[in-house]
PDB file of C-alpha atoms in Angstrom:
ATOM      1  CA  MET B   1     179.669 104.339  53.634  1.00 44.00           C
ATOM      2  CA  ARG B   2     178.194 106.163  50.803  1.00 47.00           C
ATOM      3  CA  THR B   3     178.983 104.110  48.506  1.00 47.00           C
ATOM      4  CA  ASN B   4     177.980 100.987  50.085  1.00 48.00           C
ATOM      5  CA  VAL B   5     174.546 102.421  50.423  1.00 44.00           C
ATOM      6  CA  ASN B   6     174.584 103.445  46.674  1.00 46.00           C
ATOM      7  CA  MET B   7     175.455  99.548  46.135  1.00 44.00           C
ATOM      8  CA  ILE B   8     172.541  98.083  48.096  1.00 45.00           C
ATOM      9  CA  SER B   9     170.032 100.888  46.849  1.00 47.00           C
ATOM     10  CA  GLY B  10     171.303  99.954  43.211  1.00 49.00           C
ATOM     11  CA  ASP B  11     171.089  96.147  43.868  1.00 52.00           C
ATOM     12  CA  GLN B  12     167.499  96.285  44.700  1.00 57.00           C
ATOM     13  CA  PRO B  13     166.001  97.537  41.485  1.00 69.00           C
ATOM     14  CA  VAL B  14     168.054  94.566  40.153  1.00 65.00           C
ATOM     15  CA  LYS B  15     166.536  92.206  42.478  1.00 69.00           C
ATOM     16  CA  LYS B  16     163.123  93.645  41.626  1.00 71.00           C
ATOM     17  CA  ARG B  17     163.349  93.379  37.655  1.00 72.00           C
ATOM     18  CA  MET B  18     164.596  89.725  37.727  1.00 73.00           C
ATOM     19  CA  THR B  19     161.766  89.033  40.266  1.00 77.00           C
ATOM     20  CA  THR B  20     159.697  90.486  38.034  1.00 78.00           C
ATOM     21  CA  HIS B  21     161.045  88.772  34.852  1.00 75.00           C
ATOM     22  CA  VAL B  22     160.858  85.385  36.016  1.00 78.00           C
ATOM     23  CA  TRP B  23     157.113  85.906  36.988  1.00 82.00           C
ATOM     24  CA  LYS B  24     156.182  86.664  33.582  1.00 82.00           C
ATOM     25  CA  THR B  25     158.061  83.920  32.036  1.00 83.00           C
ATOM     26  CA  PHE B  26     156.108  81.972  34.312  1.00 82.00           C
ATOM     27  CA  LEU B  27     153.197  83.246  33.230  1.00 84.00           C
ATOM     28  CA  ARG B  28     153.715  83.387  29.587  1.00 86.00           C
ATOM     29  CA  TYR B  29     154.557  79.436  29.652  1.00 86.00           C
ATOM     30  CA  LYS B  30     152.020  78.695  32.720  1.00 85.00           C
ATOM     31  CA  TRP B  31     150.557  75.623  30.443  1.00 89.00           C
ATOM     32  CA  LEU B  32     153.401  74.131  29.591  1.00 87.00           C
ATOM     33  CA  TYR B  33     154.528  74.167  33.665  1.00 87.00           C
ATOM     34  CA  LEU B  34     151.091  73.017  34.215  1.00 90.00           C
ATOM     35  CA  LEU B  35     151.558  70.131  31.999  1.00 91.00           C
ATOM     36  CA  MET B  36     155.144  69.523  33.990  1.00 90.00           C
ATOM     37  CA  VAL B  37     152.870  68.716  37.162  1.00 92.00           C
ATOM     38  CA  PRO B  38     151.546  65.321  36.590  1.00 92.00           C
ATOM     39  CA  GLY B  39     155.250  63.772  35.826  1.00 91.00           C
ATOM     40  CA  ILE B  40     156.629  65.623  38.986  1.00 93.00           C
ATOM     41  CA  VAL B  41     154.330  64.168  41.148  1.00 94.00           C
ATOM     42  CA  TYR B  42     154.594  60.904  39.903  1.00 94.00           C
ATOM     43  CA  TYR B  43     158.202  61.044  40.741  1.00 91.00           C
ATOM     44  CA  ILE B  44     157.827  62.346  43.759  1.00 92.00           C
ATOM     45  CA  ILE B  45     155.404  59.416  44.632  1.00 92.00           C
ATOM     46  CA  TYR B  46     156.870  56.731  43.381  1.00 89.00           C
ATOM     47  CA  HIS B  47     160.402  57.594  43.037  1.00 85.00           C
ATOM     48  CA  TYR B  48     161.617  59.939  45.946  1.00 87.00           C
ATOM     49  CA  VAL B  49     159.036  59.071  48.530  1.00 88.00           C
ATOM     50  CA  PRO B  50     159.950  55.358  48.705  1.00 83.00           C
ATOM     51  CA  MET B  51     163.331  55.909  49.520  1.00 83.00           C
ATOM     52  CA  PHE B  52     162.312  56.500  53.065  1.00 84.00           C
ATOM     53  CA  GLY B  53     162.038  52.269  52.916  1.00 82.00           C
ATOM     54  CA  LEU B  54     165.853  52.208  52.543  1.00 84.00           C
ATOM     55  CA  VAL B  55     165.882  52.351  56.373  1.00 88.00           C
ATOM     56  CA  ILE B  56     165.031  48.665  56.095  1.00 88.00           C
ATOM     57  CA  ALA B  57     168.221  48.118  54.660  1.00 88.00           C
ATOM     58  CA  PHE B  58     169.646  49.283  58.498  1.00 90.00           C
ATOM     59  CA  LYS B  59     167.109  46.860  60.268  1.00 88.00           C
ATOM     60  CA  LYS B  60     165.789  43.512  61.247  1.00 87.00           C
ATOM     61  CA  TYR B  61     162.781  44.141  59.064  1.00 86.00           C
ATOM     62  CA  ASN B  62     159.667  42.643  61.016  1.00 83.00           C
ATOM     63  CA  LEU B  63     156.105  42.666  59.067  1.00 80.00           C
ATOM     64  CA  MET B  64     154.426  42.763  62.490  1.00 82.00           C
ATOM     65  CA  LYS B  65     156.575  45.520  64.459  1.00 83.00           C
ATOM     66  CA  GLY B  66     156.532  47.854  61.391  1.00 81.00           C
ATOM     67  CA  LEU B  67     159.218  49.796  59.880  1.00 79.00           C
ATOM     68  CA  TRP B  68     160.076  51.993  62.752  1.00 83.00           C
ATOM     69  CA  GLY B  69     159.423  49.312  65.440  1.00 83.00           C
ATOM     70  CA  SER B  70     161.991  47.151  63.777  1.00 85.00           C
ATOM     71  CA  GLU B  71     165.192  46.533  65.470  1.00 87.00           C
ATOM     72  CA  TRP B  72     168.070  48.455  64.185  1.00 89.00           C
ATOM     73  CA  VAL B  73     171.175  46.591  63.281  1.00 87.00           C
ATOM     74  CA  GLY B  74     173.241  48.847  61.036  1.00 87.00           C
ATOM     75  CA  PHE B  75     175.560  47.246  58.529  1.00 89.00           C
ATOM     76  CA  ASP B  76     174.798  43.523  59.568  1.00 89.00           C
ATOM     77  CA  ASN B  77     172.754  42.995  56.565  1.00 89.00           C
ATOM     78  CA  PHE B  78     175.765  44.082  54.243  1.00 90.00           C
ATOM     79  CA  ARG B  79     178.083  41.822  56.566  1.00 90.00           C
ATOM     80  CA  MET B  80     175.753  38.942  55.420  1.00 88.00           C
ATOM     81  CA  ILE B  81     176.003  40.024  51.806  1.00 89.00           C
ATOM     82  CA  PHE B  82     179.370  40.358  51.185  1.00 89.00           C
ATOM     83  CA  SER B  83     180.241  36.854  53.615  1.00 89.00           C
ATOM     84  CA  SER B  84     177.650  35.138  51.728  1.00 87.00           C
ATOM     85  CA  PRO B  85     179.289  32.273  49.669  1.00 89.00           C
ATOM     86  CA  GLU B  86     176.706  33.068  46.815  1.00 88.00           C
ATOM     87  CA  PHE B  87     177.943  36.860  46.530  1.00 90.00           C
ATOM     88  CA  PRO B  88     180.914  35.963  44.420  1.00 92.00           C
ATOM     89  CA  SER B  89     178.934  33.905  41.677  1.00 92.00           C
ATOM     90  CA  LEU B  90     176.122  36.555  41.801  1.00 91.00           C
ATOM     91  CA  MET B  91     178.269  39.587  41.071  1.00 92.00           C
ATOM     92  CA  ARG B  92     180.347  37.471  38.560  1.00 93.00           C
ATOM     93  CA  ASN B  93     177.040  36.560  36.445  1.00 92.00           C
ATOM     94  CA  THR B  94     175.764  40.034  36.888  1.00 92.00           C
ATOM     95  CA  ILE B  95     178.514  41.591  35.587  1.00 93.00           C
ATOM     96  CA  LEU B  96     179.313  39.264  32.759  1.00 93.00           C
ATOM     97  CA  ILE B  97     175.606  39.280  31.285  1.00 93.00           C
ATOM     98  CA  SER B  98     175.611  43.147  31.492  1.00 92.00           C
ATOM     99  CA  VAL B  99     178.954  43.274  29.962  1.00 92.00           C
ATOM    100  CA  TYR B 100     177.408  41.085  27.166  1.00 92.00           C
ATOM    101  CA  ARG B 101     174.776  43.089  26.429  1.00 91.00           C
ATOM    102  CA  ILE B 102     176.667  45.998  26.090  1.00 89.00           C
ATOM    103  CA  LEU B 103     179.344  44.599  23.853  1.00 89.00           C
ATOM    104  CA  PHE B 104     176.820  42.879  21.592  1.00 90.00           C
ATOM    105  CA  ASN B 105     173.755  44.969  21.637  1.00 88.00           C
ATOM    106  CA  MET B 106     174.337  48.084  21.022  1.00 88.00           C
ATOM    107  CA  LEU B 107     176.358  47.353  17.657  1.00 90.00           C
ATOM    108  CA  PRO B 108     173.163  45.912  15.746  1.00 91.00           C
ATOM    109  CA  ASP B 109     171.383  48.997  16.618  1.00 91.00           C
ATOM    110  CA  VAL B 110     173.473  51.100  15.110  1.00 91.00           C
ATOM    111  CA  MET B 111     173.858  49.023  12.248  1.00 92.00           C
ATOM    112  CA  LEU B 112     169.947  48.443  11.579  1.00 91.00           C
ATOM    113  CA  ALA B 113     169.811  52.672  12.010  1.00 90.00           C
ATOM    114  CA  LEU B 114     172.497  52.851   9.184  1.00 90.00           C
ATOM    115  CA  ILE B 115     170.901  50.356   6.945  1.00 90.00           C
ATOM    116  CA  LEU B 116     167.605  51.721   7.023  1.00 89.00           C
ATOM    117  CA  ASN B 117     169.245  55.385   6.387  1.00 86.00           C
ATOM    118  CA  GLU B 118     170.373  54.381   3.425  1.00 85.00           C
ATOM    119  CA  ILE B 119     167.118  52.657   2.273  1.00 84.00           C
ATOM    120  CA  ARG B 120     165.682  55.016  -0.773  1.00 82.00           C
ATOM    121  CA  ALA B 121     162.337  52.980  -1.095  1.00 85.00           C
ATOM    122  CA  PRO B 122     159.981  54.131   1.627  1.00 85.00           C
ATOM    123  CA  TRP B 123     157.661  51.561   1.316  1.00 88.00           C
ATOM    124  CA  PHE B 124     160.645  49.212   1.990  1.00 88.00           C
ATOM    125  CA  LYS B 125     161.744  51.297   5.028  1.00 86.00           C
ATOM    126  CA  ARG B 126     158.516  51.171   6.532  1.00 88.00           C
ATOM    127  CA  VAL B 127     158.265  47.253   6.146  1.00 89.00           C
ATOM    128  CA  VAL B 128     161.786  46.755   7.469  1.00 88.00           C
ATOM    129  CA  GLN B 129     160.738  49.060  10.625  1.00 86.00           C
ATOM    130  CA  THR B 130     157.605  47.133  11.174  1.00 88.00           C
ATOM    131  CA  ILE B 131     159.332  43.934  11.425  1.00 90.00           C
ATOM    132  CA  THR B 132     162.131  44.899  13.511  1.00 89.00           C
ATOM    133  CA  TYR B 133     160.258  47.069  15.793  1.00 88.00           C
ATOM    134  CA  GLY B 134     157.421  44.479  16.509  1.00 88.00           C
ATOM    135  CA  PRO B 135     159.348  42.236  19.200  1.00 90.00           C
ATOM    136  CA  HIS B 136     160.080  45.115  21.604  1.00 90.00           C
ATOM    137  CA  PHE B 137     156.066  45.060  22.104  1.00 90.00           C
ATOM    138  CA  LEU B 138     155.981  41.150  23.189  1.00 90.00           C
ATOM    139  CA  SER B 139     156.696  40.171  26.762  1.00 91.00           C
ATOM    140  CA  TRP B 140     159.581  38.175  28.120  1.00 93.00           C
ATOM    141  CA  ILE B 141     156.756  35.410  28.737  1.00 93.00           C
ATOM    142  CA  ILE B 142     155.788  35.709  24.922  1.00 93.00           C
ATOM    143  CA  VAL B 143     159.603  35.658  23.792  1.00 93.00           C
ATOM    144  CA  TYR B 144     160.463  32.393  26.058  1.00 93.00           C
ATOM    145  CA  GLY B 145     157.209  30.367  24.848  1.00 92.00           C
ATOM    146  CA  LEU B 146     158.557  31.320  21.481  1.00 92.00           C
ATOM    147  CA  VAL B 147     162.093  30.395  22.194  1.00 92.00           C
ATOM    148  CA  PHE B 148     160.559  27.245  24.190  1.00 91.00           C
ATOM    149  CA  SER B 149     158.674  26.161  21.062  1.00 91.00           C
ATOM    150  CA  PHE B 150     161.985  25.812  19.193  1.00 90.00           C
ATOM    151  CA  PHE B 151     164.717  24.832  21.351  1.00 87.00           C
ATOM    152  CA  ALA B 152     162.418  22.615  24.036  1.00 85.00           C
ATOM    153  CA  PRO B 153     164.418  19.455  24.545  1.00 82.00           C
ATOM    154  CA  GLY B 154     163.011  16.373  22.964  1.00 78.00           C
ATOM    155  CA  ALA B 155     160.312  18.429  21.786  1.00 81.00           C
ATOM    156  CA  GLY B 156     161.201  21.554  19.876  1.00 83.00           C
ATOM    157  CA  LEU B 157     160.981  22.305  16.351  1.00 88.00           C
ATOM    158  CA  VAL B 158     164.662  22.830  15.804  1.00 88.00           C
ATOM    159  CA  THR B 159     165.817  19.939  18.339  1.00 88.00           C
ATOM    160  CA  THR B 160     163.434  17.456  16.541  1.00 89.00           C
ATOM    161  CA  PHE B 161     165.002  18.580  13.331  1.00 87.00           C
ATOM    162  CA  PHE B 162     168.554  17.994  14.678  1.00 85.00           C
ATOM    163  CA  ARG B 163     167.086  14.496  15.909  1.00 83.00           C
ATOM    164  CA  ASP B 164     165.607  13.650  12.876  1.00 83.00           C
ATOM    165  CA  ILE B 165     168.587  13.956  10.791  1.00 85.00           C
ATOM    166  CA  GLY B 166     170.995  12.267  13.015  1.00 78.00           C
ATOM    167  CA  TRP B 167     173.127  15.133  14.342  1.00 80.00           C
ATOM    168  CA  GLY B 168     171.949  14.202  18.191  1.00 76.00           C
ATOM    169  CA  GLU B 169     170.041  15.694  20.748  1.00 79.00           C
ATOM    170  CA  LEU B 170     170.424  19.506  20.924  1.00 82.00           C
ATOM    171  CA  ASP B 171     170.317  21.048  24.537  1.00 83.00           C
ATOM    172  CA  VAL B 172     170.249  24.663  24.510  1.00 86.00           C
ATOM    173  CA  LEU B 173     167.505  25.806  27.200  1.00 87.00           C
ATOM    174  CA  THR B 174     169.014  23.719  29.878  1.00 86.00           C
ATOM    175  CA  ASN B 175     172.454  23.738  28.901  1.00 87.00           C
ATOM    176  CA  SER B 176     174.931  26.221  31.008  1.00 88.00           C
ATOM    177  CA  GLU B 177     177.320  26.882  27.867  1.00 88.00           C
ATOM    178  CA  TYR B 178     174.780  28.189  26.001  1.00 89.00           C
ATOM    179  CA  PHE B 179     172.352  29.951  28.435  1.00 91.00           C
ATOM    180  CA  ARG B 180     174.052  33.535  28.195  1.00 91.00           C
ATOM    181  CA  SER B 181     174.417  33.425  24.603  1.00 91.00           C
ATOM    182  CA  LEU B 182     170.803  32.758  24.688  1.00 91.00           C
ATOM    183  CA  LEU B 183     170.110  35.414  27.007  1.00 92.00           C
ATOM    184  CA  VAL B 184     171.946  38.076  24.489  1.00 92.00           C
ATOM    185  CA  THR B 185     170.547  36.859  20.966  1.00 92.00           C
ATOM    186  CA  SER B 186     167.452  36.976  22.063  1.00 92.00           C
ATOM    187  CA  ASP B 187     167.464  40.324  23.710  1.00 92.00           C
ATOM    188  CA  ILE B 188     169.144  41.265  20.359  1.00 93.00           C
ATOM    189  CA  TRP B 189     165.657  40.261  18.403  1.00 92.00           C
ATOM    190  CA  LYS B 190     163.571  41.966  20.888  1.00 92.00           C
ATOM    191  CA  SER B 191     165.281  45.178  21.356  1.00 90.00           C
ATOM    192  CA  THR B 192     167.585  45.916  17.809  1.00 91.00           C
ATOM    193  CA  GLY B 193     164.404  47.766  16.521  1.00 89.00           C
ATOM    194  CA  PHE B 194     163.556  50.080  19.313  1.00 88.00           C
ATOM    195  CA  GLY B 195     167.069  51.186  19.383  1.00 88.00           C
ATOM    196  CA  ALA B 196     167.455  51.690  16.057  1.00 90.00           C
ATOM    197  CA  ILE B 197     164.272  54.361  16.238  1.00 89.00           C
ATOM    198  CA  ILE B 198     166.732  56.391  18.719  1.00 89.00           C
ATOM    199  CA  TYR B 199     169.459  56.292  16.102  1.00 91.00           C
ATOM    200  CA  LEU B 200     167.176  57.114  13.408  1.00 89.00           C
ATOM    201  CA  ALA B 201     166.194  60.398  15.084  1.00 88.00           C
ATOM    202  CA  ALA B 202     169.486  61.382  15.581  1.00 89.00           C
ATOM    203  CA  LEU B 203     170.455  60.845  11.975  1.00 89.00           C
ATOM    204  CA  ALA B 204     167.546  62.667  10.683  1.00 86.00           C
ATOM    205  CA  SER B 205     168.935  65.875  12.773  1.00 86.00           C
ATOM    206  CA  ILE B 206     172.521  65.951  10.541  1.00 87.00           C
ATOM    207  CA  ASN B 207     172.541  68.892   8.371  1.00 86.00           C
ATOM    208  CA  HIS B 208     171.930  67.851   4.821  1.00 85.00           C
ATOM    209  CA  GLU B 209     174.078  70.136   3.497  1.00 87.00           C
ATOM    210  CA  LEU B 210     177.136  68.626   5.104  1.00 87.00           C
ATOM    211  CA  TYR B 211     176.290  65.575   2.452  1.00 86.00           C
ATOM    212  CA  GLU B 212     175.700  67.880  -0.273  1.00 85.00           C
ATOM    213  CA  ALA B 213     179.163  69.383   0.330  1.00 88.00           C
ATOM    214  CA  ALA B 214     180.975  66.127   0.829  1.00 86.00           C
ATOM    215  CA  VAL B 215     179.484  65.107  -2.634  1.00 86.00           C
ATOM    216  CA  VAL B 216     181.099  68.221  -4.148  1.00 87.00           C
ATOM    217  CA  ASP B 217     184.527  67.587  -2.731  1.00 84.00           C
ATOM    218  CA  GLY B 218     184.139  63.964  -4.461  1.00 84.00           C
ATOM    219  CA  ALA B 219     183.391  61.992  -1.007  1.00 82.00           C
ATOM    220  CA  GLY B 220     181.740  58.544  -1.516  1.00 83.00           C
ATOM    221  CA  ARG B 221     179.364  56.966   0.546  1.00 83.00           C
ATOM    222  CA  TRP B 222     181.400  55.136   2.806  1.00 86.00           C
ATOM    223  CA  ARG B 223     183.521  58.562   2.993  1.00 87.00           C
ATOM    224  CA  GLN B 224     180.341  60.256   3.940  1.00 87.00           C
ATOM    225  CA  LEU B 225     179.465  57.574   6.439  1.00 86.00           C
ATOM    226  CA  TRP B 226     182.937  57.603   8.249  1.00 87.00           C
ATOM    227  CA  HIS B 227     183.066  61.520   8.618  1.00 85.00           C
ATOM    228  CA  ILE B 228     179.178  62.716   8.598  1.00 88.00           C
ATOM    229  CA  THR B 229     177.162  59.964   9.869  1.00 88.00           C
ATOM    230  CA  LEU B 230     179.143  58.170  12.463  1.00 88.00           C
ATOM    231  CA  PRO B 231     180.322  61.686  14.127  1.00 87.00           C
ATOM    232  CA  GLY B 232     176.735  62.728  14.034  1.00 87.00           C
ATOM    233  CA  ILE B 233     175.464  60.026  16.137  1.00 88.00           C
ATOM    234  CA  ARG B 234     178.485  59.971  18.305  1.00 86.00           C
ATOM    235  CA  GLU B 235     176.751  62.033  21.048  1.00 85.00           C
ATOM    236  CA  VAL B 236     173.374  59.478  21.150  1.00 87.00           C
ATOM    237  CA  PHE B 237     175.671  56.446  21.231  1.00 89.00           C
ATOM    238  CA  ILE B 238     177.961  57.768  24.434  1.00 86.00           C
ATOM    239  CA  LEU B 239     174.544  58.945  26.137  1.00 84.00           C
ATOM    240  CA  LEU B 240     173.181  55.361  25.697  1.00 87.00           C
ATOM    241  CA  LEU B 241     176.306  53.538  26.811  1.00 87.00           C
ATOM    242  CA  ILE B 242     176.514  55.635  29.906  1.00 86.00           C
ATOM    243  CA  LEU B 243     172.859  54.834  30.646  1.00 84.00           C
ATOM    244  CA  ARG B 244     173.365  51.195  29.952  1.00 87.00           C
ATOM    245  CA  ILE B 245     176.610  51.337  32.235  1.00 87.00           C
ATOM    246  CA  GLY B 246     174.509  52.883  35.233  1.00 84.00           C
ATOM    247  CA  HIS B 247     172.206  49.829  34.711  1.00 85.00           C
ATOM    248  CA  ILE B 248     175.083  47.063  34.806  1.00 88.00           C
ATOM    249  CA  MET B 249     174.007  45.655  38.047  1.00 87.00           C
ATOM    250  CA  ASP B 250     170.588  45.070  36.939  1.00 84.00           C
ATOM    251  CA  ALA B 251     171.380  42.453  33.961  1.00 84.00           C
ATOM    252  CA  GLY B 252     167.478  42.497  32.902  1.00 84.00           C
ATOM    253  CA  PHE B 253     165.407  40.427  35.807  1.00 89.00           C
ATOM    254  CA  GLU B 254     162.413  39.608  33.563  1.00 91.00           C
ATOM    255  CA  GLN B 255     164.500  38.075  30.849  1.00 92.00           C
ATOM    256  CA  VAL B 256     166.770  36.204  33.503  1.00 92.00           C
ATOM    257  CA  TYR B 257     164.138  35.237  36.203  1.00 92.00           C
ATOM    258  CA  ILE B 258     161.720  33.709  32.853  1.00 92.00           C
ATOM    259  CA  PHE B 259     164.860  31.685  31.274  1.00 92.00           C
ATOM    260  CA  LEU B 260     166.470  30.740  34.486  1.00 91.00           C
ATOM    261  CA  ASN B 261     166.117  27.004  35.336  1.00 87.00           C
ATOM    262  CA  ALA B 262     167.920  24.714  37.933  1.00 85.00           C
ATOM    263  CA  ARG B 263     170.751  23.532  35.330  1.00 88.00           C
ATOM    264  CA  VAL B 264     172.002  26.818  34.699  1.00 89.00           C
ATOM    265  CA  TYR B 265     172.081  28.845  37.969  1.00 88.00           C
ATOM    266  CA  ASP B 266     175.628  28.604  38.224  1.00 89.00           C
ATOM    267  CA  VAL B 267     176.002  30.650  35.002  1.00 90.00           C
ATOM    268  CA  GLY B 268     172.527  32.594  35.126  1.00 89.00           C
ATOM    269  CA  ASP B 269     171.734  33.153  38.875  1.00 90.00           C
ATOM    270  CA  ILE B 270     172.201  37.077  39.189  1.00 92.00           C
ATOM    271  CA  LEU B 271     171.452  39.625  42.055  1.00 90.00           C
ATOM    272  CA  ASP B 272     167.939  40.547  41.142  1.00 90.00           C
ATOM    273  CA  THR B 273     167.015  37.230  40.913  1.00 90.00           C
ATOM    274  CA  TRP B 274     168.414  36.458  44.470  1.00 89.00           C
ATOM    275  CA  ILE B 275     166.762  39.623  45.570  1.00 88.00           C
ATOM    276  CA  PHE B 276     163.397  38.145  44.497  1.00 88.00           C
ATOM    277  CA  ARG B 277     163.984  34.917  45.975  1.00 87.00           C
ATOM    278  CA  ARG B 278     164.991  36.207  49.417  1.00 84.00           C
ATOM    279  CA  GLY B 279     162.516  39.136  49.480  1.00 83.00           C
ATOM    280  CA  ILE B 280     159.355  37.547  48.016  1.00 79.00           C
ATOM    281  CA  GLU B 281     159.646  33.710  48.500  1.00 78.00           C
ATOM    282  CA  GLN B 282     161.509  33.678  51.386  1.00 79.00           C
ATOM    283  CA  MET B 283     159.873  36.946  53.036  1.00 81.00           C
ATOM    284  CA  GLU B 284     163.331  38.452  54.234  1.00 82.00           C
ATOM    285  CA  PHE B 285     163.202  41.883  53.347  1.00 86.00           C
ATOM    286  CA  SER B 286     165.830  43.366  55.261  1.00 88.00           C
ATOM    287  CA  VAL B 287     168.894  41.709  53.233  1.00 87.00           C
ATOM    288  CA  PRO B 288     167.457  41.991  49.609  1.00 87.00           C
ATOM    289  CA  ALA B 289     166.951  46.044  50.545  1.00 89.00           C
ATOM    290  CA  ALA B 290     170.594  46.256  52.012  1.00 90.00           C
ATOM    291  CA  MET B 291     171.730  44.630  48.252  1.00 90.00           C
ATOM    292  CA  GLY B 292     169.373  47.179  46.577  1.00 88.00           C
ATOM    293  CA  VAL B 293     171.075  49.833  48.289  1.00 89.00           C
ATOM    294  CA  PHE B 294     174.576  48.382  47.371  1.00 90.00           C
ATOM    295  CA  LYS B 295     173.304  48.005  43.457  1.00 89.00           C
ATOM    296  CA  SER B 296     172.358  51.828  43.895  1.00 87.00           C
ATOM    297  CA  VAL B 297     175.547  52.945  45.027  1.00 89.00           C
ATOM    298  CA  ILE B 298     177.630  50.918  42.612  1.00 90.00           C
ATOM    299  CA  GLY B 299     175.478  52.160  39.756  1.00 87.00           C
ATOM    300  CA  LEU B 300     175.766  55.951  40.641  1.00 87.00           C
ATOM    301  CA  VAL B 301     179.451  55.295  41.002  1.00 89.00           C
ATOM    302  CA  LEU B 302     179.774  53.961  37.449  1.00 88.00           C
ATOM    303  CA  VAL B 303     177.651  56.601  35.853  1.00 87.00           C
ATOM    304  CA  ILE B 304     179.394  59.613  37.289  1.00 88.00           C
ATOM    305  CA  GLY B 305     183.143  57.628  36.314  1.00 86.00           C
ATOM    306  CA  ALA B 306     181.574  56.970  32.740  1.00 83.00           C
ATOM    307  CA  ASN B 307     180.353  60.469  32.133  1.00 82.00           C
ATOM    308  CA  LYS B 308     183.714  62.037  33.217  1.00 83.00           C
ATOM    309  CA  LEU B 309     185.574  59.390  30.823  1.00 79.00           C
ATOM    310  CA  ALA B 310     183.094  60.654  28.251  1.00 76.00           C
ATOM    311  CA  LYS B 311     184.163  64.376  28.708  1.00 78.00           C
ATOM    312  CA  LYS B 312     187.817  63.423  28.622  1.00 76.00           C
ATOM    313  CA  VAL B 313     187.707  61.188  25.511  1.00 70.00           C
ATOM    314  CA  GLY B 314     185.307  64.457  23.816  1.00 65.00           C
ATOM    315  CA  GLY B 315     182.031  63.861  24.326  1.00 63.00           C
ATOM    316  CA  SER B 316     179.212  65.942  26.212  1.00 67.00           C
ATOM    317  CA  GLY B 317     178.005  63.259  28.528  1.00 65.00           C
ATOM    318  CA  ILE B 318     174.867  63.537  30.374  1.00 66.00           C
ATOM    319  CA  TRP B 319     175.494  66.668  32.441  1.00 68.00           C
TER     320      TRP B 319
END
């Protein structure tokens, strides 16, 4: 009994010291914590409070009755989604477009970063970075305007050139065979510069002494690239890959919605465009909300699975 009392009395000073240490740390970095407040408030207001709206997915929502006055229907909205004849096509298009983005859009980022890292003329490197990074600031409306000016049926610069030299009519924007390729190509042009900057930051963090030691050992540029540079950016690549896999159910709503037209619906209509039509254009909120919950659950499962897989193959993952 005496031993227990001593242990308890001995724990109290330890807890007191820990509390004191926490307060001292807080006071020391109080301004940094203060800088965190706007970000925390932003996430609470715009990311956590709206989660209460997920209740709409389980109700037959009526604007006049409000959130709490609408009829509770349970999983009827989800059954309606899964039994819809459009659902298989929407899922197929969404997954295919997202997978194409992952397969073809990540490698150009890495390749551009590696090329820029090898350039020794600072002025030329800045010029290339400016040219490749510029499209990132353009909205998809402007990008589509540029694409339309080149490939408009019968009036675009490229389509007119093909017709004038006798190669026939070129149909790109309204041809279902080219639609997904057009999405991937325009996304590469727009986002490669921004992705390369992330990898350039990772390349800058590699210890230059490793390259010096490799040169002493007689390693050439290709050996240095394979044994030092690529392993140095592996963790960043895996991190971005996991994040992209988590958004595989999104497929880029803005770009797809702007490029979409009636003749390519069979290959271009995705979950987000369907949600927009049902929720905004047709004023049906419950079914699109249920689709949003479904997408979120799938994205969470994919992120957790990709993170565990990354750790098994030797990566660090997100957490």
